[in-house]
Structure formats: C-alpha cells, structure tokens
Tab-separated table of C-alpha atoms in Angstrom:
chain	number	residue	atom	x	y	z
A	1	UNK	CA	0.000	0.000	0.000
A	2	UNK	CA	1.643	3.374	-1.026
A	3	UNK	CA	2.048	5.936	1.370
A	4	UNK	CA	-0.268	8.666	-0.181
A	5	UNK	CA	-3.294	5.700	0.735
A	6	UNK	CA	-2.634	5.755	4.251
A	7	UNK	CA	-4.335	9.092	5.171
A	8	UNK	CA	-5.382	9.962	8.566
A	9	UNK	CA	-9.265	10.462	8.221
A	10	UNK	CA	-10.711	13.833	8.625
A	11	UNK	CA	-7.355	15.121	9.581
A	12	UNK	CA	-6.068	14.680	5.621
A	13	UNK	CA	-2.416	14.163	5.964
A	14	UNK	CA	-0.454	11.255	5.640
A	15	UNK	CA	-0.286	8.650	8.688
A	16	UNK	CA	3.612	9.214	8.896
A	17	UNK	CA	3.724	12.808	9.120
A	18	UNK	CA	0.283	12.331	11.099
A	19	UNK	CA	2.330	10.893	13.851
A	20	UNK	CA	5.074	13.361	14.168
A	21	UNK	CA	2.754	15.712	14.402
A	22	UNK	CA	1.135	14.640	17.287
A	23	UNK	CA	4.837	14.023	18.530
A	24	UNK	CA	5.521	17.639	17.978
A	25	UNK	CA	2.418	18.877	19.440
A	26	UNK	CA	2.922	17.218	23.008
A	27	UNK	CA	6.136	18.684	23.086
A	28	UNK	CA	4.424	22.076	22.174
A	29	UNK	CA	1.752	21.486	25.054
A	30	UNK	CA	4.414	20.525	27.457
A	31	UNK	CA	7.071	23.137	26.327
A	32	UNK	CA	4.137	25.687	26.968
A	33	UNK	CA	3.338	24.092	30.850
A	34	UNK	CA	7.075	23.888	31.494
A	35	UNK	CA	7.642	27.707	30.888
A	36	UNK	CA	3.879	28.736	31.170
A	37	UNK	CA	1.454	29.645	29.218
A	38	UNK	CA	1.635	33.229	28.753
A	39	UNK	CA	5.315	33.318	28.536
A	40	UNK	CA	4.788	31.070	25.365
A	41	UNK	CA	2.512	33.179	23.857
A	42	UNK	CA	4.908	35.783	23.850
A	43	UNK	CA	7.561	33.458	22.191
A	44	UNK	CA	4.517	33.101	19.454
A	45	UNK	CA	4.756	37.145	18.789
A	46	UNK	CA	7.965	37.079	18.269
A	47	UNK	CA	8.106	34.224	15.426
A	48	UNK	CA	5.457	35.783	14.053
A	49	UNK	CA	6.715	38.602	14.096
A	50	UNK	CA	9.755	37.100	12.249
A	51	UNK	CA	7.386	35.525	9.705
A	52	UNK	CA	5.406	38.315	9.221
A	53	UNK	CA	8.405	40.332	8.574
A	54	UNK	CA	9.812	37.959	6.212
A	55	UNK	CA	6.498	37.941	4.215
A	56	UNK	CA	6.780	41.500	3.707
A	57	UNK	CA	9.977	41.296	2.533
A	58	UNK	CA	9.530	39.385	-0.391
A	59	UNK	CA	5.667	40.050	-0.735
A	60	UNK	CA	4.592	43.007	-2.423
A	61	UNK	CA	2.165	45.165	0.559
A	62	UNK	CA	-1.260	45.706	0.223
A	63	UNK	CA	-3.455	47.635	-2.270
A	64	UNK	CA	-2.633	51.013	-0.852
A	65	UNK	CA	1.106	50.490	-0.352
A	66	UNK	CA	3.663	48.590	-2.736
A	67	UNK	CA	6.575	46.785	-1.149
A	68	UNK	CA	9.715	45.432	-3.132
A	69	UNK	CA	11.896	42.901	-1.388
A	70	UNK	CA	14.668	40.426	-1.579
A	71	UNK	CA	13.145	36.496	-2.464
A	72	UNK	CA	12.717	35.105	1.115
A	73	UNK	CA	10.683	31.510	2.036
A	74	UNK	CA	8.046	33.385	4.599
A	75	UNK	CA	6.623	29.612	6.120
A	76	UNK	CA	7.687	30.791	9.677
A	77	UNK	CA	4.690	32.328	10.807
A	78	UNK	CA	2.566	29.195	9.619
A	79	UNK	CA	4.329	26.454	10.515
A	80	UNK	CA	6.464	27.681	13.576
A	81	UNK	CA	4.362	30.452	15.041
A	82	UNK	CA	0.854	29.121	14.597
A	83	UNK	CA	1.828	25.532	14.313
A	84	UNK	CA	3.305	23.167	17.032
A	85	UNK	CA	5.801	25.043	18.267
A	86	UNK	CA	4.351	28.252	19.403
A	87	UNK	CA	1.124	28.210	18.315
A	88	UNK	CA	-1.093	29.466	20.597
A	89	UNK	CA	-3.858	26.054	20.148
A	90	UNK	CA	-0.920	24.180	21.074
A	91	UNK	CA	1.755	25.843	23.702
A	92	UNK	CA	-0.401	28.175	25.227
A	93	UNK	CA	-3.330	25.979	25.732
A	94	UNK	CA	-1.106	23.145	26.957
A	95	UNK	CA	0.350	25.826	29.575
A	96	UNK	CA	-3.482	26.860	30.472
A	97	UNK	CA	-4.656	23.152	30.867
A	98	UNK	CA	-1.391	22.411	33.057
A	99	UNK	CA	-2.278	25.423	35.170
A	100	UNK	CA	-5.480	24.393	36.048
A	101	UNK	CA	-4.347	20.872	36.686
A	102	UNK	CA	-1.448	22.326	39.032
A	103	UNK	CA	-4.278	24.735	40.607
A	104	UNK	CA	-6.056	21.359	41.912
A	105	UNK	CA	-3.557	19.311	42.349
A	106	UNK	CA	-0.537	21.443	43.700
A	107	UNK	CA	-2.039	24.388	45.628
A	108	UNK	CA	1.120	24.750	47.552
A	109	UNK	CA	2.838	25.893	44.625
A	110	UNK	CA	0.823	29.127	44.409
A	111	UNK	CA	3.182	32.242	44.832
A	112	UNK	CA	2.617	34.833	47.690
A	113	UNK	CA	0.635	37.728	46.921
A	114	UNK	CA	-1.406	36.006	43.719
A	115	UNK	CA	-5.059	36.758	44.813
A	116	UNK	CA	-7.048	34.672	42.580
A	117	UNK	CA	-7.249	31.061	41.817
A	118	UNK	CA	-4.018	29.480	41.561
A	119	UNK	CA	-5.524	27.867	38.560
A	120	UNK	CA	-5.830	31.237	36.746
A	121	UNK	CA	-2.454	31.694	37.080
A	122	UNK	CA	-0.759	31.797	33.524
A	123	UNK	CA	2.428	33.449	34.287
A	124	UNK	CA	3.499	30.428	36.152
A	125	UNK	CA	6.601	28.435	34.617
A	126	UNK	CA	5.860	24.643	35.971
A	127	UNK	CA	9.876	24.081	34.821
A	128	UNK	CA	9.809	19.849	34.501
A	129	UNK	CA	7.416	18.419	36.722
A	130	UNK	CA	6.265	15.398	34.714
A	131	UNK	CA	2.485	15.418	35.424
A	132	UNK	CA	2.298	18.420	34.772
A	133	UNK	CA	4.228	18.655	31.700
A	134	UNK	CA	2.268	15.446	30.449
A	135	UNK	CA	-1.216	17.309	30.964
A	136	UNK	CA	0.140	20.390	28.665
A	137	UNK	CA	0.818	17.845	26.021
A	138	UNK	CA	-2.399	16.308	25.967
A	139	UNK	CA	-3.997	19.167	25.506
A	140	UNK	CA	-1.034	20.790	23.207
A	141	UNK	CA	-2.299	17.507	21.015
A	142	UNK	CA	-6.134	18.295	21.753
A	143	UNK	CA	-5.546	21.570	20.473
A	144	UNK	CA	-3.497	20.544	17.490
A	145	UNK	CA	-6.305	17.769	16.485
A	146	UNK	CA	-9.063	20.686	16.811
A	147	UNK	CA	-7.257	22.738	14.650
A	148	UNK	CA	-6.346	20.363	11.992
A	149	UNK	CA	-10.312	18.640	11.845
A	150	UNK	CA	-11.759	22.767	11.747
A	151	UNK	CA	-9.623	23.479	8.755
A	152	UNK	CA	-9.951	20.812	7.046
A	153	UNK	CA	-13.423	20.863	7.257
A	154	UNK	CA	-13.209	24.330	6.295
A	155	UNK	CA	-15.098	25.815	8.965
A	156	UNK	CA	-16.108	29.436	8.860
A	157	UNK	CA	-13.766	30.632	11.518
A	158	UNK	CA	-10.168	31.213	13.387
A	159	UNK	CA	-9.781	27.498	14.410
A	160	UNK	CA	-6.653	28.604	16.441
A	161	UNK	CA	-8.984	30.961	18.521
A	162	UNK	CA	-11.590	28.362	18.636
A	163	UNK	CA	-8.839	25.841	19.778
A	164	UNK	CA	-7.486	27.600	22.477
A	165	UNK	CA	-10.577	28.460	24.667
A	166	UNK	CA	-12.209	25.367	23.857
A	167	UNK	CA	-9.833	23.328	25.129
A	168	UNK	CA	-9.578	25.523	28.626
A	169	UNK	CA	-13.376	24.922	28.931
A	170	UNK	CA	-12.603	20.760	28.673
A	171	UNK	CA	-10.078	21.426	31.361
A	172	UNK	CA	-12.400	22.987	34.102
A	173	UNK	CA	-14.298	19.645	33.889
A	174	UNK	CA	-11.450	17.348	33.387
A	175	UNK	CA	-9.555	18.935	36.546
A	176	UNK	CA	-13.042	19.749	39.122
A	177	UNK	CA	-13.891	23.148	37.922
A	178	UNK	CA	-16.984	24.431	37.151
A	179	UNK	CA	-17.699	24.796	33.700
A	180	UNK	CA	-19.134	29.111	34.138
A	181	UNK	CA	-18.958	29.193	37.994
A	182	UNK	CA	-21.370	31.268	40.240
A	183	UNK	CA	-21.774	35.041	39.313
A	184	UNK	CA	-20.248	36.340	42.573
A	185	UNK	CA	-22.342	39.666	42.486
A	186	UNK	CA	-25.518	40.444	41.340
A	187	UNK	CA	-24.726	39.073	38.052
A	188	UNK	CA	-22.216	38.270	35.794
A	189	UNK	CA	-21.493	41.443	34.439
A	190	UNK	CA	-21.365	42.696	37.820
A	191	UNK	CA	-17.481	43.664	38.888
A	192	UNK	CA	-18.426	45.356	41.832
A	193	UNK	CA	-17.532	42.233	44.050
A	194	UNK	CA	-14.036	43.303	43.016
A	195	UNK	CA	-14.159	46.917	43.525
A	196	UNK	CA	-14.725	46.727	46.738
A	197	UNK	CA	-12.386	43.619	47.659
A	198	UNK	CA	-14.970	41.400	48.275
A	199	UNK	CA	-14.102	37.573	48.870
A	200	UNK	CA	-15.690	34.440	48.348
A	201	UNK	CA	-16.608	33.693	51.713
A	202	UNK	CA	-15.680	30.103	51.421
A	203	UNK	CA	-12.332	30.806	53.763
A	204	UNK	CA	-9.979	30.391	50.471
A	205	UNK	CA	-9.491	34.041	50.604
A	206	UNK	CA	-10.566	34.344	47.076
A	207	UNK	CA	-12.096	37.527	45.746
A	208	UNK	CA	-15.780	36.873	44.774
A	209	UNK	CA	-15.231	38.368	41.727
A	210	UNK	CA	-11.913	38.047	39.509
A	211	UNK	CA	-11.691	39.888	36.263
A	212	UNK	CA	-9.469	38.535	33.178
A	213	UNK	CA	-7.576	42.301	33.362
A	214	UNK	CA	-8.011	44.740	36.762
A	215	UNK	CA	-6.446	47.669	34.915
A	216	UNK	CA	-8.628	46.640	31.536
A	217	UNK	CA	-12.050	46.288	32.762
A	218	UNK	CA	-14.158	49.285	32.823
A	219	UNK	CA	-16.212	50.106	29.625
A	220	UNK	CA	-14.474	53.444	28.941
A	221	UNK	CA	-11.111	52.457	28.745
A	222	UNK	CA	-11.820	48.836	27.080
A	223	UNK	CA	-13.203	51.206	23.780
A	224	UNK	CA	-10.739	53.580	24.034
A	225	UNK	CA	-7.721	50.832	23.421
A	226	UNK	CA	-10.010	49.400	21.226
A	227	UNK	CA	-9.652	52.705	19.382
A	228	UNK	CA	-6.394	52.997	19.333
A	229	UNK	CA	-5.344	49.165	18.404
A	230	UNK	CA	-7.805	48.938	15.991
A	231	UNK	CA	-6.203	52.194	14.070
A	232	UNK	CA	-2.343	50.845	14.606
A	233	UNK	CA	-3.756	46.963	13.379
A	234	UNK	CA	-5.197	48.978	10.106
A	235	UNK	CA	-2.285	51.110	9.333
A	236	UNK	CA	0.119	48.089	9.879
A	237	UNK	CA	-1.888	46.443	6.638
A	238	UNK	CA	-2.135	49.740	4.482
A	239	UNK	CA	1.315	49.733	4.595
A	240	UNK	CA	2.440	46.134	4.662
A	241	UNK	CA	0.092	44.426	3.458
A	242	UNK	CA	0.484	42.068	6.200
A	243	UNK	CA	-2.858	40.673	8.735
A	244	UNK	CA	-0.686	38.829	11.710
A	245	UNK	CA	1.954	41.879	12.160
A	246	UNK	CA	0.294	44.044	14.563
A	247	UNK	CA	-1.107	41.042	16.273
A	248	UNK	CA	2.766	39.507	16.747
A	249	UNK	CA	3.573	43.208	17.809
A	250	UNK	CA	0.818	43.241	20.550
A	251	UNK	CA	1.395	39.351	21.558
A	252	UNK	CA	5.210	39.956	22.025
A	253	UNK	CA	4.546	43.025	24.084
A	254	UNK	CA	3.137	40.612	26.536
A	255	UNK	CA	6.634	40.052	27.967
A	256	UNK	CA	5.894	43.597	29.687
A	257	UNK	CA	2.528	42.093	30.950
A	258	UNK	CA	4.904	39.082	32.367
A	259	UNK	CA	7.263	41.170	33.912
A	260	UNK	CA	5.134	43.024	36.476
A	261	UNK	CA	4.779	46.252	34.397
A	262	UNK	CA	1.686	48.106	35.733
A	263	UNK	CA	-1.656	48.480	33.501
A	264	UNK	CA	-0.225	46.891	30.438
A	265	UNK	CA	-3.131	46.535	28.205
A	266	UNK	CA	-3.673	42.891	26.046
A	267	UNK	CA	-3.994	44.265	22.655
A	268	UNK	CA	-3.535	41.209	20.076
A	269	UNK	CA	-7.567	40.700	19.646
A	270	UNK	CA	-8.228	44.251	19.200
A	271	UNK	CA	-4.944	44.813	16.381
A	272	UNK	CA	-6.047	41.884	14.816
A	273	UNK	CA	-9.592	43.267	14.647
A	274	UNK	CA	-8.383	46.209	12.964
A	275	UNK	CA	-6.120	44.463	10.632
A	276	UNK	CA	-9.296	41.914	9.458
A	277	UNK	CA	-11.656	44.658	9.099
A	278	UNK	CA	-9.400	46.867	7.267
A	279	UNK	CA	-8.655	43.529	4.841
A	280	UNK	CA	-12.681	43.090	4.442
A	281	UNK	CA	-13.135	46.811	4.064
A	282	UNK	CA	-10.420	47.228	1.367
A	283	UNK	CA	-12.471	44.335	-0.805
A	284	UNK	CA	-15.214	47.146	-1.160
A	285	UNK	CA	-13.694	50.386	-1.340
A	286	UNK	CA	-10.816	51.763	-2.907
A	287	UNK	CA	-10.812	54.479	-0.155
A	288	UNK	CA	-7.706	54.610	2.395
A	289	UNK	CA	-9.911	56.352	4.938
A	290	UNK	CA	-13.057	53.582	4.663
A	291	UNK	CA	-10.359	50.941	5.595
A	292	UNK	CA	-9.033	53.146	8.576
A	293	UNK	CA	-12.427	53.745	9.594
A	294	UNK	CA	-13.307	50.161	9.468
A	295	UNK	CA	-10.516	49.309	10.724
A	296	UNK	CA	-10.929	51.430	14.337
A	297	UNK	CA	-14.178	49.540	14.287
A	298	UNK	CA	-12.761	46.197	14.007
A	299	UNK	CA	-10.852	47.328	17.147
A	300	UNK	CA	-13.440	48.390	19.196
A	301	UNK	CA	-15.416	45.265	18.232
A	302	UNK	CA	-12.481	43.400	19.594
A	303	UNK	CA	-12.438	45.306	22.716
A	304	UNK	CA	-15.442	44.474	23.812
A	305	UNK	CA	-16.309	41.058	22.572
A	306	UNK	CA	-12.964	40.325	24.923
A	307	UNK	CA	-14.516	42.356	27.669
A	308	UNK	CA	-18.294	40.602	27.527
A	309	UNK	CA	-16.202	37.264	27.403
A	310	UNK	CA	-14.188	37.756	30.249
A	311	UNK	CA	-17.220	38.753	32.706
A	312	UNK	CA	-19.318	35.734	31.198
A	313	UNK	CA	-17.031	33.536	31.209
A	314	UNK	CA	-13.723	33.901	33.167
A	315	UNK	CA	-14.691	36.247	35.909
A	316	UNK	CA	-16.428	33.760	37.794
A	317	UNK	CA	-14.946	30.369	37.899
A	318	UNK	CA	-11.677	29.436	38.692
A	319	UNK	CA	-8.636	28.606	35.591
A	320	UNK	CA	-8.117	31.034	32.636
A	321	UNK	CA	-10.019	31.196	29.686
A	322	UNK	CA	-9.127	33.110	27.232
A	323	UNK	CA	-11.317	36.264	25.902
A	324	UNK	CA	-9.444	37.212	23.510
A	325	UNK	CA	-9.508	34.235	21.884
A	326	UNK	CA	-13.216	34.055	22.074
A	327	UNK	CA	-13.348	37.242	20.848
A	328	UNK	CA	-11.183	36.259	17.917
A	329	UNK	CA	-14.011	33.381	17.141
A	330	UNK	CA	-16.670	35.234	17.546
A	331	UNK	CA	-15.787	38.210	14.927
A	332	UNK	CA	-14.181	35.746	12.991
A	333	UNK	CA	-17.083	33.711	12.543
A	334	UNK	CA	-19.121	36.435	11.884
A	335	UNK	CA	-16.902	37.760	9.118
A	336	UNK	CA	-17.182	33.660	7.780
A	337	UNK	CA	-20.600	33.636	7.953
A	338	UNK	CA	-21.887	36.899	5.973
A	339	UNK	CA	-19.282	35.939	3.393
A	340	UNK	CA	-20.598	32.685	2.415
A	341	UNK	CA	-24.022	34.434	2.638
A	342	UNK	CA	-22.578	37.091	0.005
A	343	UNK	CA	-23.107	39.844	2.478
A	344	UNK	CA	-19.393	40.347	2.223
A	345	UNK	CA	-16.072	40.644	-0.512
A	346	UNK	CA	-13.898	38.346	1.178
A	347	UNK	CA	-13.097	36.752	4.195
A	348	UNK	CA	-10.302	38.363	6.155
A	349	UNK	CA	-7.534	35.727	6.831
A	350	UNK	CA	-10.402	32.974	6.493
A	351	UNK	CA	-9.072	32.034	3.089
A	352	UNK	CA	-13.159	30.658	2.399
C-alpha cells in the first residue's frame, strides 16, 4: 500500500507525518506548561513577528502600499508560530490546561501575593514536573487535532482561537472546575464584588469576583484601546500588506505584561480586529480612509467582545479562559458567515 493511501481520516495528511505531528504537538503542550502559558505566547509574537516580517519582505504590501523585497521563504509564521511550536492552540493551551491541573492538584505551589485562583495563574513556569508537563501535552495535542479537523473541514472561523478556549473549557471539567462558575455579584457582568475587595466567603481568601484584566475592565477604557489598536492593526496592513503583524507586535509586548509592568493593556484581539476589518473593508472600497475607519471599528469590536467574554465567562470560575480568543471566534465567525451568505467581498484571513 503506497504511502499517499494511508491518510489519517478527517485530519487529511499522511499517517507518517500524522504521527510526528502529534509528537511535535505534546512537546508544544508541554514546552508551553514547562515555561507557562503566557510566557509562550509571547515566544509566538515574536516568530510571528519574524514571519510576518519575512512575508513583507519578499511580498509586495497591500493595495494602498507597494513593497519590493529580496526572495525570502516566509513559512515561519505558519508552521512555527501558529503551528506546534508556538502556536497558541498548542503551547499556550497546553500551559493553560497544566495550570489548572497544578491549581487542583498542587495548591502549595501558588506564589505569595497572587489573589485569585491558583488555577488562573498563567504566568506560572511549571519548569519539569512530569504530570504536569504530560497534561500540557495532551492538551497541546487536543488543540493541534481541533485545529487540523476545523480546517480541514473548512469551517467558517479562526480554528486557532476556537482551539485555544475550547480546550480551557474541557479542562475545568477534566480537573473539578466548574464549567461558568457562580456570578459572585448580582450578576455576571457585575465587577463590583471586586471593587470593593470582596471575597468568596468560602475561607480560600478568594475575591468573589476576579476579572481577566483589573487595569482593563471598565467600559471606557476597554473602547478607548479598542480605538487605538484597531487604528495601529489597520495602518500596519495599508502599509504592509500584512494581517498577523500588529497582532505579533501586541502578543510579544506581553513580555511587559509578564514582567510586572503596571496596567499593560492585552492588545492582540483588538490589532487583529483592525487588521481583518481593514482587509474586508479594502475588498469594497478603494478608499484609504473607509479601511481606517473600518478598521478602528474592528478594534473596538475586539475590545469588547474580549470584555463581555471575560465577565461571562472567566470572571467567575476558577482557571483562565481566554477572551481574547473568544473574541477572535466570535468576529471571525461572523466575518465567515456573511461571506458565504454574500453579504461580504472576502473573508479576512479565512481564506473561504
């Protein structure tokens, strides 16, 4: 039987390279719970970064800008920064699962001074703990499987995105979380509970209510970055022609995030906004300023699809899951949707 038979169904790739992907994958999942999950998301921005930068060397910018370059292979962001290495399905969500494993099963190991669940704790570098790095790459695989099924079923939507906060929700279950959690005020868009230092009441010492971001929370200033990313994600297209840089610009700046720096905003759902709704817009218009304008949208949209996420869903239980990825899905598949309904020119980064 010749190689090209033996096909891994649904997946479509060969068996062979079927298995060292998975291979590569658990490492991915457990590289990501060995030096924690948001540390290898910022390892993601910078090879994309690198990829992105190598596309628009040897690409040739967007409608509104011409680039010439030098001849460069530009596979890095594809196959290293969204793929088992760093990609954000794989490493990240590996790092996530492993926290919330290490939340239940290692409390002890929670640092002084960290005030919510030890299970939201995605800073935290679980260095070679065996467990723990074997629960990353389950779910690095997990991740890599969703991925792989969702595009080659060609679903109408960021698979990666989808990937990555799917896979937290199978952990809360998996590990003895629950799946939402309790609103801890008077509902779940309630943050109050946190304004006022509330805890649990439960003797954990838990606040009642734990938002994804304390210095990104309040309505005002979750549009206003959404403003402002939005606008950078557009420009950063106009003139490069290029979707994932602004998002590798705003996922590497994460290392400030990881470092302790005060009210550093998370930024890569709202650039990306702004670079996909400038990419949409410009299949429409031939204006410069529509794309801007639809780009600052995008950005806003971004915002607060990450904001309504986090107090629905992360606020109120107890390990991380991610609102900026759901926001991701959610735009994403609306963007999917109205194109194959003709309601739109094309499909962002969809590639329907």
């Amino acid at each position: 039987m010749s190689a090209a038979v033996l096909q891994v169904p649904v997946v479509g790739i060969e068996a062979e390279h079927f298995i060292v992907l998975v291979l590569a994958a658990a490492a991915g999942g457990a590289f990501g719970a060995a030096i924690g999950a948001l540390p290898s998301f910022v390892f993601t921005g910078f090879v994309v970064l690198l990829g992105e930068g190598l596309a628009v060397l040897s690409g040739t910018g967007s409608e509104f800008n011409s680039l010439g370059g030098t001849d460069l292979a530009a596979g890095v962001t594809g196959t290293i920064g969204f793929g088992p290495v760093t990609g954000p399905h794989v490493a990240f969500a590996g790092g996530v699962a492993a926290t919330a494993y290490a939340g239940m099963k290692y409390p002890e190991m929670e640092p002084a001074g960290w005030d919510f669940h030890f299970g939201k704790n995605i800073l935290y570098a679980f260095g070679t703990k065996p467990d723990i790095l074997a629960v990353g790459a389950v779910f690095g695989v997990l991740g890599m499987l969703i991925v792989r099924i969702g595009n080659n079923l060609a679903l109408p939507f960021d698979t990666i995105a989808f990937a990555v906060f799917a896979t937290a929700f199978l952990a809360r279950p998996a590990f003895g979380y629950p799946v939402v959690g309790s609103a801890g005020g008077s509902g779940y868009f309630d943050m109050g509970p946190f304004e006022r230092e509330e805890e649990r009441g439960d003797g954990s010492g838990r606040l009642a209510v734990e938002p994804w971001l304390p210095q990104q929370y309040k309505w005002s200033g979750v549009t206003a970055i959404g403003l402002v990313g939005g606008a950078l994600g557009g420009w950063t297209w106009i003139m490069t022609g290029s979707i994932f840089m602004a998002y590798g610009i705003s996922a590497a700046s994460l290392l400030f995030l990881n470092l302790g720096v005060e009210n550093f905003p998370v930024t890569h759902h709202i650039t990306l906004g702004g670079s996909t709704f400038a990419v949409v817009a410009a299949g429409g218009t031939g204006s410069e300023l529509v794309v801007m304008l639809a780009a600052i949208a995008g950005g806003v949209v971004g915002a607060l699809l990450g904001e309504i996420t986090q107090r629905l869903f992360y606020a109120h239980s107890g390990t991380h899951v991610d609102p900026p990825a759901m926001s991701i899905f959610i735009y994403s598949l609306a963007i999917g949707v109205l194109y194959l309904a003709d309601l739109l020119p094309n499909s962002g980064y969809l590639g329907l």
